[in-house]
Amino acid sequence: MKKNRLTIKNGYYHSMMKLKVYNTLLVLFIAMTTVLAQNKVSGVVTDKASNKTLANVEIFEKSSGVLAKTNTDGYYEFTTNKKTITLVFFSYEFQVAEIQLTIATDTTINQQLEALGEQLSAVEITARKSKVFELSRLKDVEETAIYAGKKTEVILVDQSMANLASNNARQIFSQVAGLNIFQNDDAGLQLNIGGRGLDPNRTSNFNTRQNGYDISADVLGYPESYYTPASEALEQIQVVRGAASLQYGTQFGGLINFKIKSPNPNKPIEFLTRNTLGSNGLYTNFTSLSGTKDKFSYYTYFNYKKGDGFRPNSEFESKNAFIHLGYQLSDKTKLTGELTYLRYLAQQAGGLSDAMFNEDAFQSNRLRNWFQVDWLLYNFKLAHKFSEKTNFTFNFFGLNAERNALGFRTNRQDIPDNFAERDLIIGEYNNFGFEARLLNKYKLFGKDATGLIGTKFYKADNTSIQGPGSDGIGPDFELQTDDFPNYGNQSNFSNPNLNVAIFGENIFYLNDKWSITPGFRLEYIKTESDGFSKRINLDGAGNVILNETEFSDELNERSFVLFGLGTSYKPNDNLEFYANASQNYRSVTFSDINLVNPNFSVRPLVDETGLTGDFGFRGTLKEAISFDISAFSLFYNDRIGITLEVQNDNSVRKVRDNIGDAFIVGLESLIDFDLNKLFINDSKYRFNYFINTSVIHSEYVQSDESGIEGNQVEFVPQLNIKTGLRFAYENLQASIQYTYLSEQFSDAPNSSSDPLGSSGIIGLIPSYDILDLSLSYQYKQFKLETGINNVLDNTYFTRRATGYPGPGILPSPPRNWYTTLEIKL
């Protein structure tokens, strides 16, 4: 354990020389750029009926993805060294055109597109979106990002047949292998996903982004996501596993990027509204406006949610607004700005002990627990194309946010609220940063190559305050220190963070089929903690017998380098073999250290390090079966978790500590069968069957704690299956999905039940299964959706919370229904 705690100092610092050598080689490689014969293909795309030029028509090459997009004058151009290519011209409101070209010199291709002659059915719309997705899904290179050799997954949100109104993650992420999802509310106010042994709590082990910029509270100091974009506004969700640590941040989980819908390129105004009713008083409204006029484009939405919740004392109300403004300065330069605001207030029913859950899983004895979030995000982006080979992007982003947690907390969940002063935790997050990326495609010794270099600056100034809240019932988030000066849990900390990173990756194509992608990330991290906490003890009569203030002024600076290497082999357009290994790192967060939790104590903690590896193959078979089958391994050093400590009086105390080193290995697969193409072959139908499977083995391989080595790692179900059927005929669509997760532990000692018997925060999470049904029908501009979640009405839970919104067992929703009416004009 002590050896591992020197990883950063000894294991990373010596790699600085390696980084200098690598940077030198990278510069030399780019400097040795050799330009071979390149031919320009250009032209103008017009409407066949009116002969008007068409903007934002995407031009794809079947094997390599998007090549160009028409400007406001309908003009496009790109260069290629290929002699024969197949071009696809795509626009949602026009018929797809596909042509084959033989190119010997610069070529002009003017293309006319025919407008769609009639209203498309839901099946035809899905087929068209699937077509463009097949052409544009995460390629080796996207704008200023490199994905070659990485485990990547993309969710087309509006094709998921999920309950989007309540952000049902179990359904939305059904085709991402191996995700472990906390499900303890019926409105999707927060996203809680993990995988491969990573704690799902508030998605804190992923780098979460929206349109490419950070949205969590504090990427290093508090990487929890209290804000999740409205699913009804999303076009895609992009997931890149652990190898994302080089380009996007060091987290073990990787990247989750929510890509919000783009402005409609062919209308000055498009209006959409969706209203949803559901069980337990659920009502949601989603309304959006979108359009493009000349060089100006916009997309904006407002999302409102309210409900009573499926347990007593769990009402909520949420308001979320978003606006995107874009201006095309020229064919090569575009400016965009985005503003996001979220405010929600939720009553928290509290956690349960095991005995309480078994007696009545949906009871609540917490009347006065409340949670409030205010989230303001802003982003400015400059995208400039120096040439067809060189792209540059600059993102400036920031966050001003606050979250307040108020309630009665104790290490025994069966104790009724004493209606005294409540525990209040106030977190304020103020951060800003920028990320600049330059991507260059060039030739090296006659072979294609692509280099990416980037830098990120991030500065956060956060505060964490804990103290007495009011003794009332409602959501009063003001400190009441004057009224309750002797409250036991009091602290006030300022936690400024500074992070500067330089990163780079380079694709070297050894031939037309095989590429290798080395990469690095140089990190400088400076975290501080300045403040105080109080120790106040009372005797049985309530008299103060101890009142001490402990001041803290800590500074932790570290610099290190992460390395990674990926490879991709594509024997043909329908099959790819990929492999990747990348180092990971996770900083200790201030919430691990500063806050007083009555359910456990905290020992001094050190940062976590590790290595993620992926190997797999993906592709399609006869255009009817798509698959992605892979194996992964995760080496996780100094993993932070909860263990048990026997006291001198033989009592047991829960302790948060660096437990030890863990090794996690598994198989993940997603196979989708297009049964229509296999058996029916009728364009009026859509008929798919998918199976998403994850089989994982986990083990603590080293620990200084007794009784830990050989145990399973927390949050790792050995078997995780999601499978389902999706059927559609013209405008009618239906889906049935089944989910099964085997049992998993919530603590490193692998406690089968809570050793204290009354807290519910550790112990086994039993296996569970859920069946969901969804149905939709579209008629012209109207669409009706309905569904039943947890059809079998199984009683289960996925989470044992150590703090708010618990602590204790948080039950998952019973059977519930919803219905949505959408109008699009």
GROMACS .gro file of N, CA and C in nm, residues 352-434:
model
  249
  352LEU      N    1  -3.359   0.365   0.390
  352LEU     CA    2  -3.418   0.264   0.476
  352LEU      C    3  -3.312   0.166   0.524
  353SER      N    4  -3.335   0.106   0.638
  353SER     CA    5  -3.255  -0.009   0.680
  353SER      C    6  -3.306  -0.133   0.608
  354ASP      N    7  -3.232  -0.243   0.617
  354ASP     CA    8  -3.277  -0.368   0.554
  354ASP      C    9  -3.411  -0.412   0.610
  355ALA      N   10  -3.427  -0.400   0.741
  355ALA     CA   11  -3.553  -0.444   0.803
  355ALA      C   12  -3.669  -0.358   0.756
  356MET      N   13  -3.646  -0.228   0.744
  356MET     CA   14  -3.752  -0.139   0.696
  356MET      C   15  -3.789  -0.170   0.552
  357PHE      N   16  -3.690  -0.196   0.468
  357PHE     CA   17  -3.717  -0.227   0.328
  357PHE      C   18  -3.799  -0.355   0.317
  358ASN      N   19  -3.764  -0.457   0.396
  358ASN     CA   20  -3.837  -0.583   0.390
  358ASN      C   21  -3.980  -0.569   0.444
  359GLU      N   22  -3.998  -0.476   0.537
  359GLU     CA   23  -4.132  -0.455   0.594
  359GLU      C   24  -4.222  -0.378   0.497
  360ASP      N   25  -4.171  -0.268   0.443
  360ASP     CA   26  -4.246  -0.185   0.349
  360ASP      C   27  -4.145  -0.103   0.270
  361ALA      N   28  -4.120  -0.145   0.146
  361ALA     CA   29  -4.013  -0.085   0.067
  361ALA      C   30  -4.038   0.061   0.033
  362PHE      N   31  -4.163   0.107   0.042
  362PHE     CA   32  -4.195   0.242  -0.003
  362PHE      C   33  -4.236   0.334   0.112
  363GLN      N   34  -4.197   0.301   0.232
  363GLN     CA   35  -4.226   0.386   0.347
  363GLN      C   36  -4.124   0.500   0.354
  364SER      N   37  -4.153   0.597   0.437
  364SER     CA   38  -4.062   0.708   0.461
  364SER      C   39  -4.088   0.764   0.600
  365ASN      N   40  -3.982   0.785   0.677
  365ASN     CA   41  -3.996   0.851   0.807
  365ASN      C   42  -3.913   0.979   0.812
  366ARG      N   43  -3.890   1.037   0.694
  366ARG     CA   44  -3.819   1.164   0.683
  366ARG      C   45  -3.909   1.266   0.614
  367LEU      N   46  -3.964   1.356   0.695
  367LEU     CA   47  -4.057   1.457   0.645
  367LEU      C   48  -3.987   1.586   0.606
  368ARG      N   49  -3.864   1.609   0.661
  368ARG     CA   50  -3.804   1.742   0.652
  368ARG      C   51  -3.675   1.745   0.571
  369ASN      N   52  -3.653   1.645   0.486
  369ASN     CA   53  -3.530   1.640   0.406
  369ASN      C   54  -3.555   1.700   0.268
  370TRP      N   55  -3.470   1.795   0.228
  370TRP     CA   56  -3.488   1.866   0.103
  370TRP      C   57  -3.355   1.880   0.030
  371PHE      N   58  -3.366   1.896  -0.102
  371PHE     CA   59  -3.246   1.911  -0.186
  371PHE      C   60  -3.277   2.012  -0.296
  372GLN      N   61  -3.185   2.108  -0.315
  372GLN     CA   62  -3.207   2.212  -0.414
  372GLN      C   63  -3.081   2.234  -0.497
  373VAL      N   64  -3.100   2.252  -0.627
  373VAL     CA   65  -2.989   2.274  -0.720
  373VAL      C   66  -3.016   2.398  -0.804
  374ASP      N   67  -2.915   2.484  -0.818
  374ASP     CA   68  -2.914   2.594  -0.914
  374ASP      C   69  -2.790   2.578  -1.000
  375TRP      N   70  -2.810   2.568  -1.132
  375TRP     CA   71  -2.698   2.535  -1.221
  375TRP      C   72  -2.699   2.630  -1.340
  376LEU      N   73  -2.595   2.709  -1.356
  376LEU     CA   74  -2.584   2.800  -1.469
  376LEU      C   75  -2.454   2.769  -1.543
  377LEU      N   76  -2.468   2.723  -1.667
  377LEU     CA   77  -2.355   2.689  -1.753
  377LEU      C   78  -2.349   2.786  -1.869
  378TYR      N   79  -2.228   2.820  -1.912
  378TYR     CA   80  -2.214   2.903  -2.031
  378TYR      C   81  -2.095   2.854  -2.112
  379ASN      N   82  -2.104   2.876  -2.244
  379ASN     CA   83  -1.999   2.828  -2.333
  379ASN      C   84  -1.992   2.918  -2.457
  380PHE      N   85  -1.870   2.945  -2.498
  380PHE     CA   86  -1.844   3.016  -2.623
  380PHE      C   87  -1.748   2.931  -2.705
  381LYS      N   88  -1.781   2.909  -2.834
  381LYS     CA   89  -1.697   2.823  -2.917
  381LYS      C   90  -1.663   2.892  -3.048
  382LEU      N   91  -1.537   2.882  -3.085
  382LEU     CA   92  -1.488   2.925  -3.214
  382LEU      C   93  -1.436   2.802  -3.288
  383ALA      N   94  -1.492   2.778  -3.407
  383ALA     CA   95  -1.447   2.666  -3.491
  383ALA      C   96  -1.396   2.725  -3.622
  384HIS      N   97  -1.271   2.697  -3.654
  384HIS     CA   98  -1.210   2.752  -3.775
  384HIS      C   99  -1.140   2.640  -3.852
  385LYS      N  100  -1.163   2.640  -3.982
  385LYS     CA  101  -1.099   2.543  -4.069
  385LYS      C  102  -0.993   2.617  -4.151
  386PHE      N  103  -0.866   2.595  -4.115
  386PHE     CA  104  -0.758   2.660  -4.189
  386PHE      C  105  -0.751   2.608  -4.332
  387SER      N  106  -0.781   2.478  -4.347
  387SER     CA  107  -0.783   2.415  -4.479
  387SER      C  108  -0.863   2.287  -4.466
  388GLU      N  109  -0.871   2.212  -4.575
  388GLU     CA  110  -0.940   2.083  -4.569
  388GLU      C  111  -0.868   1.986  -4.477
  389LYS      N  112  -0.742   2.017  -4.444
  389LYS     CA  113  -0.663   1.926  -4.364
  389LYS      C  114  -0.644   1.972  -4.219
  390THR      N  115  -0.671   2.097  -4.191
  390THR     CA  116  -0.638   2.153  -4.060
  390THR      C  117  -0.760   2.220  -3.998
  391ASN      N  118  -0.803   2.169  -3.882
  391ASN     CA  119  -0.916   2.224  -3.807
  391ASN      C  120  -0.870   2.275  -3.672
  392PHE      N  121  -0.936   2.381  -3.625
  392PHE     CA  122  -0.905   2.438  -3.494
  392PHE      C  123  -1.036   2.467  -3.422
  393THR      N  124  -1.042   2.433  -3.294
  393THR     CA  125  -1.158   2.469  -3.212
  393THR      C  126  -1.109   2.528  -3.080
  394PHE      N  127  -1.186   2.625  -3.032
  394PHE     CA  128  -1.156   2.688  -2.904
  394PHE      C  129  -1.287   2.696  -2.827
  395ASN      N  130  -1.292   2.637  -2.710
  395ASN     CA  131  -1.409   2.638  -2.622
  395ASN      C  132  -1.375   2.714  -2.494
  396PHE      N  133  -1.452   2.816  -2.465
  396PHE     CA  134  -1.443   2.882  -2.335
  396PHE      C  135  -1.573   2.850  -2.260
  397PHE      N  136  -1.561   2.799  -2.138
  397PHE     CA  137  -1.679   2.752  -2.066
  397PHE      C  138  -1.669   2.790  -1.919
  398GLY      N  139  -1.784   2.786  -1.853
  398GLY     CA  140  -1.784   2.818  -1.711
  398GLY      C  141  -1.911   2.771  -1.643
  399LEU      N  142  -1.906   2.772  -1.512
  399LEU     CA  143  -2.018   2.727  -1.430
  399LEU      C  144  -2.030   2.815  -1.306
  400ASN      N  145  -2.152   2.857  -1.278
  400ASN     CA  146  -2.186   2.919  -1.149
  400ASN      C  147  -2.303   2.840  -1.094
  401ALA      N  148  -2.280   2.769  -0.984
  401ALA     CA  149  -2.383   2.675  -0.938
  401ALA      C  150  -2.381   2.664  -0.787
  402GLU      N  151  -2.491   2.611  -0.737
  402GLU     CA  152  -2.506   2.588  -0.594
  402GLU      C  153  -2.595   2.468  -0.572
  403ARG      N  154  -2.561   2.388  -0.473
  403ARG     CA  155  -2.650   2.279  -0.433
  403ARG      C  156  -2.660   2.278  -0.281
  404ASN      N  157  -2.783   2.259  -0.233
  404ASN     CA  158  -2.809   2.262  -0.090
  404ASN      C  159  -2.878   2.133  -0.048
  405ALA      N  160  -2.827   2.071   0.057
  405ALA     CA  161  -2.886   1.949   0.112
  405ALA      C  162  -2.922   1.975   0.257
  406LEU      N  163  -3.046   1.946   0.293
  406LEU     CA  164  -3.098   1.978   0.426
  406LEU      C  165  -3.179   1.860   0.478
  407GLY      N  166  -3.153   1.821   0.604
  407GLY     CA  167  -3.235   1.713   0.657
  407GLY      C  168  -3.184   1.656   0.787
  408PHE      N  169  -3.258   1.556   0.833
  408PHE     CA  170  -3.223   1.484   0.954
  408PHE      C  171  -3.145   1.360   0.915
  409ARG      N  172  -3.018   1.353   0.959
  409ARG     CA  173  -2.933   1.239   0.925
  409ARG      C  174  -2.887   1.172   1.054
  410THR      N  175  -2.888   1.040   1.051
  410THR     CA  176  -2.838   0.962   1.163
  410THR      C  177  -2.787   0.830   1.108
  411ASN      N  178  -2.705   0.760   1.187
  411ASN     CA  179  -2.657   0.630   1.140
  411ASN      C  180  -2.755   0.518   1.169
  412ARG      N  181  -2.875   0.551   1.214
  412ARG     CA  182  -2.982   0.453   1.229
  412ARG      C  183  -3.105   0.507   1.157
  413GLN      N  184  -3.139   0.443   1.044
  413GLN     CA  185  -3.248   0.494   0.962
  413GLN      C  186  -3.386   0.465   1.022
  414ASP      N  187  -3.392   0.372   1.118
  414ASP     CA  188  -3.523   0.341   1.178
  414ASP      C  189  -3.560   0.438   1.290
  415ILE      N  190  -3.469   0.529   1.326
  415ILE     CA  191  -3.500   0.628   1.429
  415ILE      C  192  -3.585   0.739   1.367
  416PRO      N  193  -3.700   0.768   1.424
  416PRO     CA  194  -3.783   0.877   1.371
  416PRO      C  195  -3.714   1.012   1.387
  417ASP      N  196  -3.752   1.103   1.302
  417ASP     CA  197  -3.702   1.241   1.307
  417ASP      C  198  -3.736   1.302   1.443
  418ASN      N  199  -3.635   1.365   1.507
  418ASN     CA  200  -3.658   1.425   1.639
  418ASN      C  201  -3.704   1.570   1.631
  419PHE      N  202  -3.718   1.621   1.510
  419PHE     CA  203  -3.767   1.757   1.486
  419PHE      C  204  -3.684   1.864   1.555
  420ALA      N  205  -3.555   1.831   1.573
  420ALA     CA  206  -3.460   1.933   1.619
  420ALA      C  207  -3.401   2.002   1.496
  421GLU      N  208  -3.293   2.079   1.516
  421GLU     CA  209  -3.230   2.143   1.403
  421GLU      C  210  -3.181   2.038   1.304
  422ARG      N  211  -3.181   2.073   1.175
  422ARG     CA  212  -3.142   1.978   1.071
  422ARG      C  213  -2.998   2.002   1.025
  423ASP      N  214  -2.941   1.901   0.962
  423ASP     CA  215  -2.806   1.913   0.907
  423ASP      C  216  -2.816   1.983   0.771
  424LEU      N  217  -2.737   2.088   0.751
  424LEU     CA  218  -2.739   2.165   0.627
  424LEU      C  219  -2.601   2.165   0.564
  425ILE      N  220  -2.595   2.128   0.438
  425ILE     CA  221  -2.470   2.130   0.361
  425ILE      C  222  -2.492   2.220   0.240
  426ILE      N  223  -2.408   2.322   0.226
  426ILE     CA  224  -2.417   2.417   0.115
  426ILE      C  225  -2.290   2.405   0.032
  427GLY      N  226  -2.306   2.378  -0.094
  427GLY     CA  227  -2.192   2.372  -0.185
  427GLY      C  228  -2.206   2.477  -0.294
  428GLU      N  229  -2.104   2.559  -0.313
  428GLU     CA  230  -2.104   2.660  -0.419
  428GLU      C  231  -1.987   2.630  -0.512
  429TYR      N  232  -2.016   2.635  -0.645
  429TYR     CA  233  -1.917   2.597  -0.745
  429TYR      C  234  -1.905   2.709  -0.848
  430ASN      N  235  -1.787   2.764  -0.857
  430ASN     CA  236  -1.759   2.870  -0.953
  430ASN      C  237  -1.631   2.832  -1.027
  431ASN      N  238  -1.646   2.797  -1.153
  431ASN     CA  239  -1.528   2.758  -1.229
  431ASN      C  240  -1.538   2.807  -1.373
  432PHE      N  241  -1.424   2.815  -1.436
  432PHE     CA  242  -1.419   2.849  -1.577
  432PHE      C  243  -1.294   2.787  -1.636
  433GLY      N  244  -1.290   2.781  -1.767
  433GLY     CA  245  -1.174   2.723  -1.833
  433GLY      C  246  -1.186   2.737  -1.983
  434PHE      N  247  -1.083   2.692  -2.049
  434PHE     CA  248  -1.088   2.687  -2.195
  434PHE      C  249  -1.013   2.563  -2.242
   0.00000   0.00000   0.00000
